[in-house]
Amino acid sequence: MKTIVSLLFCFQAINFSASQLKAQVSINITGAAPHPNAALDISGVNKGLLIPRGNAATRTALNTNTAQGLIMYDITTNTVWYHNGNGLASGWQSLSVGTNYWMLNGALGTEI
């Protein structure tokens, strides 16, 4: 009996591992499959994406082993930040400062 249970457990583990290779998630109301190039495909007509939020202290406290590309909304400055992966406070880059960012009426230099 223990052998049968062990075999069933092994087959389930193999099945679970194989299903994890897909690593694609689609969140929508239509039941559509995710785009083949997307790990996460979110679609909606009247809903948006809410990313993690915190203040500057919360954001900069994440410097140790921060993943490159991590995104966070700073509720103190009302700006969106991403991390370049260097592990320092200077690794946080604002998407709303400098000369190369997107404004409400388009990217700088592309206004009509």
Coordinates of C-alpha atoms in Angstrom, one line a residue:
M1 CA 0.0 0.0 0.0
K2 CA 2.9 2.4 0.8
T3 CA 4.4 1.7 -2.6
I4 CA 1.1 2.6 -4.4
V5 CA 0.8 5.8 -2.4
S6 CA 4.4 6.7 -3.1
L7 CA 3.9 6.0 -6.8
L8 CA 0.8 8.2 -6.9
F9 CA 2.6 11.0 -5.1
C10 CA 5.5 10.8 -7.6
F11 CA 3.2 10.9 -10.6
Q12 CA 1.4 13.9 -9.2
A13 CA 4.7 15.6 -8.5
I14 CA 5.8 15.0 -12.1
N15 CA 2.5 16.3 -13.4
F16 CA 2.7 19.4 -11.3
S17 CA 6.3 20.0 -12.4
A18 CA 5.4 19.7 -16.1
S19 CA 2.4 22.0 -15.7
Q20 CA 4.7 24.6 -14.2
L21 CA 6.8 24.8 -17.3
K22 CA 4.1 26.8 -19.0
A23 CA 4.2 29.6 -16.4
Q24 CA 1.6 31.7 -18.2
V25 CA -1.4 33.3 -16.5
S26 CA -4.3 35.1 -18.1
I27 CA -6.6 37.4 -16.1
N28 CA -9.7 38.4 -18.0
I29 CA -13.5 38.0 -18.1
T30 CA -13.5 36.3 -21.5
G31 CA -11.6 33.2 -20.6
A32 CA -9.0 33.9 -23.3
A33 CA -5.7 32.2 -23.1
P34 CA -2.6 34.4 -22.4
H35 CA -0.6 35.8 -25.4
P36 CA 2.1 33.3 -26.3
N37 CA 4.8 35.8 -25.4
A38 CA 3.4 36.9 -22.1
A39 CA 4.0 35.4 -18.6
L40 CA 1.1 37.5 -17.3
D41 CA -1.6 38.7 -19.6
I42 CA -4.2 41.1 -18.0
S43 CA -7.1 42.5 -20.0
G44 CA -10.2 44.4 -19.0
V45 CA -12.4 47.1 -20.2
N46 CA -13.1 49.1 -17.1
K47 CA -10.4 47.9 -14.7
G48 CA -6.8 48.8 -14.2
L49 CA -3.6 47.3 -12.8
L50 CA -2.8 48.3 -9.2
I51 CA 0.9 47.9 -8.5
P52 CA 2.5 47.7 -5.0
R53 CA 2.6 51.1 -3.2
G54 CA 4.6 52.5 -0.3
N55 CA 6.5 55.6 0.7
A56 CA 10.1 56.4 -0.1
A57 CA 11.4 54.7 3.1
T58 CA 9.5 51.5 2.2
R59 CA 10.9 51.6 -1.4
T60 CA 14.5 52.2 -0.4
A61 CA 14.4 49.6 2.3
L62 CA 14.1 47.0 -0.5
N63 CA 17.6 47.6 -1.7
T64 CA 19.2 44.3 -0.6
N65 CA 18.7 41.7 -3.3
T66 CA 16.2 43.8 -5.1
A67 CA 15.1 42.3 -8.4
Q68 CA 16.0 44.2 -11.5
G69 CA 12.8 45.6 -13.0
L70 CA 10.9 45.7 -9.7
I71 CA 8.2 48.4 -9.9
M72 CA 6.6 50.4 -7.1
Y73 CA 4.4 53.4 -6.7
D74 CA 5.6 56.0 -4.2
I75 CA 2.6 57.4 -2.4
T76 CA 4.7 60.3 -1.0
T77 CA 5.9 61.7 -4.3
N78 CA 3.0 60.2 -6.4
T79 CA 5.5 58.8 -8.8
V80 CA 6.3 55.3 -10.3
W81 CA 9.7 53.8 -9.7
Y82 CA 11.6 50.8 -11.0
H83 CA 14.8 49.2 -9.7
N84 CA 17.8 48.6 -12.0
G85 CA 19.1 45.7 -9.9
N86 CA 22.3 47.2 -8.5
G87 CA 21.3 46.7 -4.9
L88 CA 21.8 50.3 -3.8
A89 CA 19.4 53.2 -3.1
S90 CA 20.6 54.7 -6.4
G91 CA 19.2 51.6 -8.1
W92 CA 15.7 53.1 -7.8
Q93 CA 14.9 55.2 -10.9
S94 CA 11.8 57.3 -11.2
L95 CA 9.8 57.1 -14.4
S96 CA 8.7 60.7 -13.8
V97 CA 11.9 62.7 -13.8
G98 CA 14.6 63.8 -16.3
T99 CA 14.1 64.4 -19.9
N100 CA 13.0 60.9 -21.1
Y101 CA 9.6 60.1 -19.5
W102 CA 6.0 59.9 -20.5
M103 CA 3.8 62.9 -19.8
L104 CA 0.0 63.1 -19.8
N105 CA 0.1 64.5 -23.4
G106 CA 2.8 62.1 -24.6
A107 CA 6.6 61.6 -24.4
L108 CA 8.7 64.7 -24.2
G109 CA 9.3 66.1 -27.7
T110 CA 6.4 64.2 -29.3
E111 CA 3.6 66.6 -28.4
I112 CA 1.4 67.7 -31.3

